[in-house]
């Protein structure tokens, strides 16, 4: 098949492109930057284009002739990114991708949303019917993106939606890296008691789910929470990351709320500056927001089974960070 992947050179996109190329599909990739995987993916034969999903004409041109579209591109929590940028990419960009898919009669489309549309999970584990309560503007625009997709589904487009939990794995140069770096030091500053639940998702488990969600008839118009088998307390997660690195992590606990208050002040002070503040509310809130999901809908409808378990996933991620000099 001829397949368009948006966000193709990002962390998850690169894994998806590899997976599709391994199965000999013709892959067209769109991303607004080359990123660290560009040369590798191009050398494997992917047809990569640097450009934006907000460029309606470009999206239309790349979609023409495709049987599948995987829409992963997203404005994703960058320092000082204005709200308009989130809206333009995550909502308008999604509309352009869906419109192009409809006009070009694409057979099946997948939209990558986020578990964050549910915000803090008050009664874990959350299913897809848990309240929609995005906790920040990024999450809000991902939800608005889902609404755009559903509009097109009503109009006849075949599309499905995945809501991934916290993606980790080889090739993530940002999010879990922070946890690995801190664990590698052998001492971890924990805000609160560390019992908040977090739900990891190994990146190739997500790729399996994305592929299943475009191949299962039942997925049309449905949204699926995708996560690994179990969530776990963040203290346990950090200890396991330490084990994957061969480090016995010692924890130093600080009370959550005073640090949260300091982060609010810190963010205000840094607002006019082009730097990321050392602490800011969203990062501090990581220690408080429960994330725990029920994946039985994906299991029942799609036959999704997370193939890579946590110890294996954490170990291969540690190996990638070590090989590439990140830790
Ligand atoms: N990582 C997680 O834990 C997580 C959890 C739930 C859902 N998700 C969703 O999963 C998807 C993939 O995330 P990821 O972790 O792989 O993030 P990522 O590495 O940032 O991948 C997203 C890619 O999209 C690109 N992009 C941004 N704006 C674009 C635009 N206007 N046009 C074309 N490409 C654009 C990004 O480039 P720049 O880096 O230059 O912006 C990046 O290469 C996203 O839709 C995200 O919302 C991620």
Short mmCIF file of C-alpha atoms and ligand atoms in Angstrom, two decimals:
data_model
loop_
_atom_site.label_atom_id
_atom_site.label_comp_id
_atom_site.label_asym_id
_atom_site.label_seq_id
_atom_site.Cartn_x
_atom_site.Cartn_y
_atom_site.Cartn_z
CA UNK A 1 0.00 0.00 0.00
CA UNK A 2 0.92 3.63 -0.36
CA UNK A 3 0.81 5.17 3.13
CA UNK A 4 1.12 8.76 4.37
CA UNK A 5 2.56 9.27 7.86
CA UNK A 6 2.48 12.78 9.35
CA UNK A 7 4.99 13.46 12.12
CA UNK A 8 7.06 10.80 10.33
CA UNK A 9 10.48 11.75 11.65
CA UNK A 10 9.39 12.24 15.27
CA UNK A 11 9.86 9.59 17.96
CA UNK A 12 6.71 7.52 17.33
CA UNK A 13 6.48 8.40 13.64
CA UNK A 14 9.95 6.96 12.95
CA UNK A 15 8.96 3.65 14.58
CA UNK A 16 5.78 3.53 12.50
CA UNK A 17 7.66 4.29 9.28
CA UNK A 18 10.15 1.46 10.04
CA UNK A 19 7.29 -0.94 10.75
CA UNK A 20 5.53 -0.08 7.47
CA UNK A 21 8.76 -0.27 5.47
CA UNK A 22 9.54 -3.67 7.00
CA UNK A 23 6.25 -4.83 5.47
CA UNK A 24 7.24 -3.33 2.10
CA UNK A 25 4.65 -0.57 2.01
CA UNK A 26 5.46 2.60 0.12
CA UNK A 27 5.80 5.31 2.78
CA UNK A 28 5.35 9.04 2.23
CA UNK A 29 6.43 10.98 5.31
CA UNK A 30 5.60 14.57 6.28
CA UNK A 31 7.23 16.36 9.19
CA UNK A 32 8.12 19.97 9.86
CA UNK A 33 11.70 19.03 10.71
CA UNK A 34 14.29 16.50 9.63
CA UNK A 35 15.00 15.29 13.17
CA UNK A 36 17.56 12.64 14.12
CA UNK A 37 16.04 9.79 12.06
CA UNK A 38 15.68 11.55 8.70
CA UNK A 39 18.73 10.03 6.97
CA UNK A 40 18.09 6.54 8.31
CA UNK A 41 14.46 6.54 7.13
CA UNK A 42 15.30 8.07 3.76
CA UNK A 43 18.06 5.49 3.23
CA UNK A 44 15.51 2.74 3.92
CA UNK A 45 13.45 4.19 1.07
CA UNK A 46 10.85 6.43 2.73
CA UNK A 47 9.83 9.43 0.63
CA UNK A 48 10.21 12.19 3.23
CA UNK A 49 8.98 15.76 2.93
CA UNK A 50 9.80 18.62 5.27
CA UNK A 51 6.69 20.79 5.58
CA UNK A 52 3.68 21.48 7.72
CA UNK A 53 0.27 19.83 8.06
CA UNK A 54 -1.02 23.40 8.04
CA UNK A 55 0.00 23.63 4.37
CA UNK A 56 -3.29 22.46 2.91
CA UNK A 57 -2.03 22.14 -0.66
CA UNK A 58 1.01 20.11 0.37
CA UNK A 59 -1.10 17.77 2.52
CA UNK A 60 -3.47 17.28 -0.40
CA UNK A 61 -0.62 16.54 -2.83
CA UNK A 62 1.01 13.97 -0.51
CA UNK A 63 -2.31 12.27 0.28
CA UNK A 64 -3.20 11.72 -3.35
CA UNK A 65 -2.93 8.02 -4.22
CA UNK A 66 -2.58 6.83 -0.59
CA UNK A 67 -4.68 3.98 0.81
CA UNK A 68 -3.79 4.67 4.44
CA UNK A 69 -3.06 7.85 6.41
CA UNK A 70 -1.58 7.85 9.92
CA UNK A 71 -1.85 11.36 11.36
CA UNK A 72 0.69 11.73 14.19
CA UNK A 73 2.02 15.27 13.68
CA UNK A 74 1.29 17.47 16.67
CA UNK A 75 2.42 20.66 18.33
CA UNK A 76 3.57 19.06 21.55
CA UNK A 77 4.36 21.16 24.61
CA UNK A 78 7.17 23.40 23.47
CA UNK A 79 8.38 26.27 25.64
CA UNK A 80 6.55 29.54 24.91
CA UNK A 81 4.56 28.06 22.01
CA UNK A 82 1.51 30.34 21.65
CA UNK A 83 -1.97 28.85 21.88
CA UNK A 84 -2.59 29.73 18.23
CA UNK A 85 0.23 27.37 17.19
CA UNK A 86 -1.39 24.46 19.06
CA UNK A 87 -4.73 25.25 17.45
CA UNK A 88 -3.29 25.70 13.95
CA UNK A 89 -1.43 22.37 13.98
CA UNK A 90 -3.57 20.13 16.18
CA UNK A 91 -7.02 21.28 15.04
CA UNK A 92 -6.73 23.06 11.66
CA UNK A 93 -3.92 20.71 10.55
CA UNK A 94 -6.07 17.71 11.48
CA UNK A 95 -8.94 19.18 9.45
CA UNK A 96 -6.68 19.54 6.39
CA UNK A 97 -5.48 15.94 6.76
CA UNK A 98 -9.04 14.61 7.09
CA UNK A 99 -10.31 16.76 4.20
CA UNK A 100 -7.49 15.55 1.96
CA UNK A 101 -8.17 11.94 2.99
CA UNK A 102 -11.83 12.35 2.13
CA UNK A 103 -11.17 14.10 -1.20
CA UNK A 104 -8.54 11.51 -2.19
CA UNK A 105 -10.78 8.61 -1.13
CA UNK A 106 -8.26 7.21 1.34
CA UNK A 107 -9.51 3.83 2.54
CA UNK A 108 -8.51 4.14 6.20
CA UNK A 109 -7.23 6.93 8.43
CA UNK A 110 -5.81 6.84 11.94
CA UNK A 111 -5.66 9.89 14.21
CA UNK A 112 -3.23 9.77 17.11
CA UNK A 113 -4.83 11.60 20.05
CA UNK A 114 -3.73 11.30 23.69
CA UNK A 115 -4.91 9.73 26.96
CA UNK A 116 -4.49 13.31 28.25
CA UNK A 117 -7.95 14.17 26.90
CA UNK A 118 -9.15 12.57 30.16
CA UNK A 119 -6.86 14.74 32.33
CA UNK A 120 -6.28 13.57 35.88
CA UNK A 121 -7.91 10.15 36.36
CA UNK A 122 -10.09 10.45 39.45
CA UNK A 123 -11.30 6.84 39.50
CA UNK A 124 -8.55 4.63 38.05
CA UNK A 125 -8.35 2.81 35.77
CA UNK A 126 -10.14 5.06 33.27
CA UNK A 127 -11.91 3.70 30.22
CA UNK A 128 -12.84 5.60 27.07
CA UNK A 129 -16.09 6.67 28.75
CA UNK A 130 -14.24 8.52 31.55
CA UNK A 131 -14.93 12.29 31.58
CA UNK A 132 -13.19 14.37 28.94
CA UNK A 133 -11.26 16.89 31.03
CA UNK A 134 -8.09 18.04 29.26
CA UNK A 135 -5.65 19.49 31.80
CA UNK A 136 -3.80 21.86 29.47
CA UNK A 137 -4.17 23.55 26.09
CA UNK A 138 -2.19 20.88 24.23
CA UNK A 139 -4.56 18.19 25.50
CA UNK A 140 -7.55 20.40 24.75
CA UNK A 141 -6.49 20.83 21.11
CA UNK A 142 -5.89 17.06 20.78
CA UNK A 143 -9.51 16.59 21.92
CA UNK A 144 -10.71 19.20 19.41
CA UNK A 145 -8.73 17.20 16.82
CA UNK A 146 -10.79 14.13 17.78
CA UNK A 147 -13.97 16.14 17.26
CA UNK A 148 -12.81 17.12 13.78
CA UNK A 149 -12.13 13.45 12.97
CA UNK A 150 -15.60 12.45 14.19
CA UNK A 151 -17.18 15.13 11.96
CA UNK A 152 -15.54 13.48 8.95
CA UNK A 153 -16.54 9.99 10.12
CA UNK A 154 -20.17 11.14 10.18
CA UNK A 155 -19.62 12.35 6.65
CA UNK A 156 -18.47 8.91 5.48
CA UNK A 157 -14.69 8.85 6.11
CA UNK A 158 -13.25 5.62 7.56
CA UNK A 159 -11.18 6.81 10.50
CA UNK A 160 -10.28 5.56 13.94
CA UNK A 161 -8.56 7.16 16.91
CA UNK A 162 -5.97 6.00 19.44
CA UNK A 163 -5.35 7.71 22.78
CA UNK A 164 -1.85 6.60 23.83
CA UNK A 165 -0.66 6.63 27.43
CA UNK A 166 2.95 7.74 28.21
CA UNK A 167 5.00 6.54 25.24
CA UNK A 168 8.58 5.45 25.88
CA UNK A 169 11.23 3.44 24.08
CA UNK A 170 14.39 3.69 22.01
CA UNK A 171 14.50 6.95 20.08
CA UNK A 172 12.73 9.18 22.61
CA UNK A 173 15.20 12.00 23.07
CA UNK A 174 13.03 13.97 25.48
CA UNK A 175 10.34 12.73 27.79
CA UNK A 176 11.44 9.52 29.52
CA UNK A 177 15.03 10.64 29.06
CA UNK A 178 14.55 13.04 31.95
CA UNK A 179 13.57 10.15 34.24
CA UNK A 180 16.48 8.01 33.03
CA UNK A 181 18.97 10.83 33.60
CA UNK A 182 17.74 11.46 37.13
CA UNK A 183 17.63 7.75 37.98
CA UNK A 184 21.14 7.33 36.56
CA UNK A 185 22.41 9.78 39.22
CA UNK A 186 21.26 7.31 41.89
CA UNK A 187 19.28 9.97 43.76
CA UNK A 188 15.75 11.04 42.84
CA UNK A 189 13.86 14.00 44.21
CA UNK A 190 10.27 12.81 44.67
CA UNK A 191 7.50 15.32 45.26
CA UNK A 192 4.89 13.72 47.51
CA UNK A 193 4.83 10.05 48.44
CA UNK A 194 5.45 8.69 44.91
CA UNK A 195 2.23 6.65 44.94
CA UNK A 196 0.63 8.51 42.00
CA UNK A 197 -0.05 6.02 39.22
CA UNK A 198 1.58 6.35 35.80
CA UNK A 199 0.84 4.24 32.78
CA UNK A 200 3.71 3.59 30.38
CA UNK A 201 3.31 2.46 26.78
CA UNK A 202 6.23 0.89 24.96
CA UNK A 203 6.46 2.48 21.55
CA UNK A 204 6.25 -0.72 19.47
CA UNK A 205 3.17 -1.80 21.45
CA UNK A 206 1.59 1.45 20.28
CA UNK A 207 2.65 0.79 16.69
CA UNK A 208 0.96 -2.65 16.90
CA UNK A 209 -2.21 -0.94 18.17
CA UNK A 210 -2.13 1.68 15.41
CA UNK A 211 -1.81 -0.97 12.74
CA UNK A 212 -4.63 -3.02 14.30
CA UNK A 213 -6.84 0.06 14.54
CA UNK A 214 -6.61 0.60 10.78
CA UNK A 215 -7.13 -3.06 9.91
CA UNK A 216 -10.06 -3.94 12.24
CA UNK A 217 -13.50 -3.20 10.84
CA UNK A 218 -14.83 -2.58 14.37
CA UNK A 219 -12.50 0.40 14.80
CA UNK A 220 -14.34 2.74 12.43
CA UNK A 221 -15.38 5.88 14.34
CA UNK A 222 -14.06 4.48 17.62
CA UNK A 223 -11.44 5.84 20.01
CA UNK A 224 -9.15 3.48 21.95
CA UNK A 225 -7.03 4.02 25.03
CA UNK A 226 -3.71 2.31 24.36
CA UNK A 227 -1.31 1.48 27.17
CA UNK A 228 0.89 -1.33 28.47
CA UNK A 229 -0.64 -4.06 30.61
CA UNK A 230 -0.32 -2.26 33.97
CA UNK A 231 0.07 1.19 35.45
CA UNK A 232 2.35 1.53 38.46
CA UNK A 233 3.27 4.05 41.18
CA UNK A 234 5.85 6.56 39.94
CA UNK A 235 8.26 5.61 42.71
CA UNK A 236 8.23 2.01 41.53
CA UNK A 237 8.67 3.13 37.92
CA UNK A 238 11.77 5.17 38.77
CA UNK A 239 13.19 2.27 40.81
CA UNK A 240 12.67 -0.04 37.81
CA UNK A 241 14.33 2.46 35.48
CA UNK A 242 17.23 2.41 37.94
CA UNK A 243 17.34 -1.40 37.74
CA UNK A 244 17.39 -1.19 33.92
CA UNK A 245 20.41 1.09 34.27
CA UNK A 246 22.03 -1.02 36.99
CA UNK A 247 21.58 1.77 39.57
CA UNK A 248 20.06 1.47 43.04
CA UNK A 249 18.03 4.70 43.22
CA UNK A 250 17.67 6.47 46.58
CA UNK A 251 14.65 8.75 47.01
CA UNK A 252 14.51 12.13 48.70
CA UNK A 253 10.90 13.21 49.37
CA UNK A 254 9.65 16.81 49.39
CA UNK A 255 6.06 17.92 50.01
CA UNK A 256 4.18 18.50 46.73
CA UNK A 257 2.17 21.71 47.28
CA UNK A 258 4.94 24.16 48.34
CA UNK A 259 6.97 23.13 45.28
CA UNK A 260 3.89 23.48 43.08
CA UNK A 261 3.36 27.04 44.42
CA UNK A 262 7.02 27.86 43.69
CA UNK A 263 6.61 26.52 40.15
CA UNK A 264 3.70 28.90 39.50
CA UNK A 265 5.86 31.87 40.57
CA UNK A 266 8.83 30.56 38.57
CA UNK A 267 6.74 30.27 35.41
CA UNK A 268 5.53 33.86 35.79
CA UNK A 269 9.08 35.16 36.19
CA UNK A 270 10.30 33.27 33.11
CA UNK A 271 7.30 34.17 30.92
CA UNK A 272 9.03 37.05 29.04
CA UNK A 273 12.24 35.04 28.63
CA UNK A 274 13.02 32.61 25.79
CA UNK A 275 14.08 29.85 28.24
CA UNK A 276 12.27 26.98 29.88
CA UNK A 277 11.90 27.67 33.62
CA UNK A 278 13.67 25.11 35.86
CA UNK A 279 10.28 24.22 37.35
CA UNK A 280 6.81 24.97 36.01
CA UNK A 281 3.34 23.76 37.02
CA UNK A 282 2.84 21.16 34.29
CA UNK A 283 6.13 19.44 35.08
CA UNK A 284 5.52 19.50 38.83
CA UNK A 285 2.00 18.21 38.30
CA UNK A 286 3.51 15.02 36.88
CA UNK A 287 3.98 13.94 40.51
CA UNK A 288 0.28 14.41 41.28
CA UNK A 289 -1.78 13.47 38.20
CA UNK A 290 -2.99 9.88 38.22
CA UNK A 291 -2.72 8.09 34.88
CA UNK A 292 -4.12 4.59 34.84
CA UNK A 293 -6.15 3.15 31.98
CA UNK A 294 -8.29 0.20 31.13
CA UNK A 295 -7.29 -1.22 27.73
CA UNK A 296 -10.05 -3.81 27.46
CA UNK A 297 -11.86 -2.03 24.60
CA UNK A 298 -8.69 -2.20 22.45
CA UNK A 299 -8.17 -5.78 23.57
CA UNK A 300 -11.72 -6.83 22.65
CA UNK A 301 -12.24 -4.84 19.43
CA UNK A 302 -8.72 -4.90 17.99
CA UNK A 303 -7.11 -7.93 19.57
CA UNK A 304 -4.48 -5.59 21.05
CA UNK A 305 -2.01 -7.31 23.37
CA UNK A 306 1.01 -5.34 24.62
CA UNK A 307 3.78 -7.64 23.37
CA UNK A 308 6.72 -5.96 25.12
CA UNK A 309 6.55 -5.90 28.91
CA UNK A 310 7.95 -3.22 31.22
CA UNK A 311 11.31 -4.82 32.19
CA UNK A 312 12.11 -5.60 28.55
CA UNK A 313 10.98 -2.16 27.37
CA UNK A 314 12.90 -0.30 30.07
CA UNK A 315 16.03 -2.35 29.33
CA UNK A 316 15.99 -1.73 25.58
CA UNK A 317 15.35 1.97 26.20
CA UNK A 318 18.30 2.10 28.63
CA UNK A 319 20.48 0.38 26.04
CA UNK A 320 19.50 2.94 23.38
CA UNK A 321 20.21 5.88 25.69
CA UNK A 322 23.61 4.39 26.57
CA UNK A 323 24.57 3.56 22.96
CA UNK A 324 23.65 7.06 21.84
CA UNK A 325 25.37 8.87 24.72
CA UNK A 326 22.21 10.24 26.37
CA UNK A 327 22.98 8.74 29.79
N1 LIG B 1 4.97 11.00 23.76
C1 LIG B 1 3.88 10.70 24.47
O1 LIG B 1 3.96 10.26 25.61
C2 LIG B 1 2.50 10.86 23.84
C3 LIG B 1 1.39 10.46 24.60
C4 LIG B 1 0.12 10.54 24.03
C5 LIG B 1 -0.03 11.00 22.73
N2 LIG B 1 1.06 11.39 22.01
C6 LIG B 1 0.83 11.80 20.60
O2 LIG B 1 1.60 10.91 19.82
C7 LIG B 1 2.00 11.56 18.60
C8 LIG B 1 3.49 11.37 18.39
O3 LIG B 1 4.16 11.92 19.52
P1 LIG B 1 5.72 11.76 19.77
O4 LIG B 1 5.91 11.48 21.19
O5 LIG B 1 6.29 10.83 18.76
O6 LIG B 1 6.15 13.25 19.52
P2 LIG B 1 7.19 13.91 18.53
O7 LIG B 1 8.47 13.16 18.55
O8 LIG B 1 7.19 15.37 18.89
O9 LIG B 1 6.50 13.69 17.11
C9 LIG B 1 5.63 14.60 16.52
C10 LIG B 1 6.27 15.07 15.21
O10 LIG B 1 5.35 15.96 14.55
C11 LIG B 1 6.11 17.06 14.08
N3 LIG B 1 5.29 18.22 13.85
C12 LIG B 1 4.95 19.20 14.73
N4 LIG B 1 4.23 20.14 14.11
C13 LIG B 1 4.11 19.76 12.82
C14 LIG B 1 3.50 20.32 11.69
N5 LIG B 1 2.87 21.49 11.75
N6 LIG B 1 3.57 19.66 10.50
C15 LIG B 1 4.25 18.49 10.40
N7 LIG B 1 4.86 17.91 11.44
C16 LIG B 1 4.79 18.54 12.64
C17 LIG B 1 7.11 17.27 15.19
O11 LIG B 1 8.15 18.14 14.78
P3 LIG B 1 8.72 19.22 15.87
O12 LIG B 1 9.48 18.44 16.86
O13 LIG B 1 9.56 20.15 15.06
O14 LIG B 1 7.54 19.90 16.46
C18 LIG B 1 7.57 15.86 15.47
O15 LIG B 1 8.59 15.46 14.57
C19 LIG B 1 1.54 12.99 18.72
O16 LIG B 1 0.33 13.13 18.02
C20 LIG B 1 1.31 13.18 20.21
O17 LIG B 1 0.31 14.16 20.44
C21 LIG B 1 2.32 11.33 22.53
#
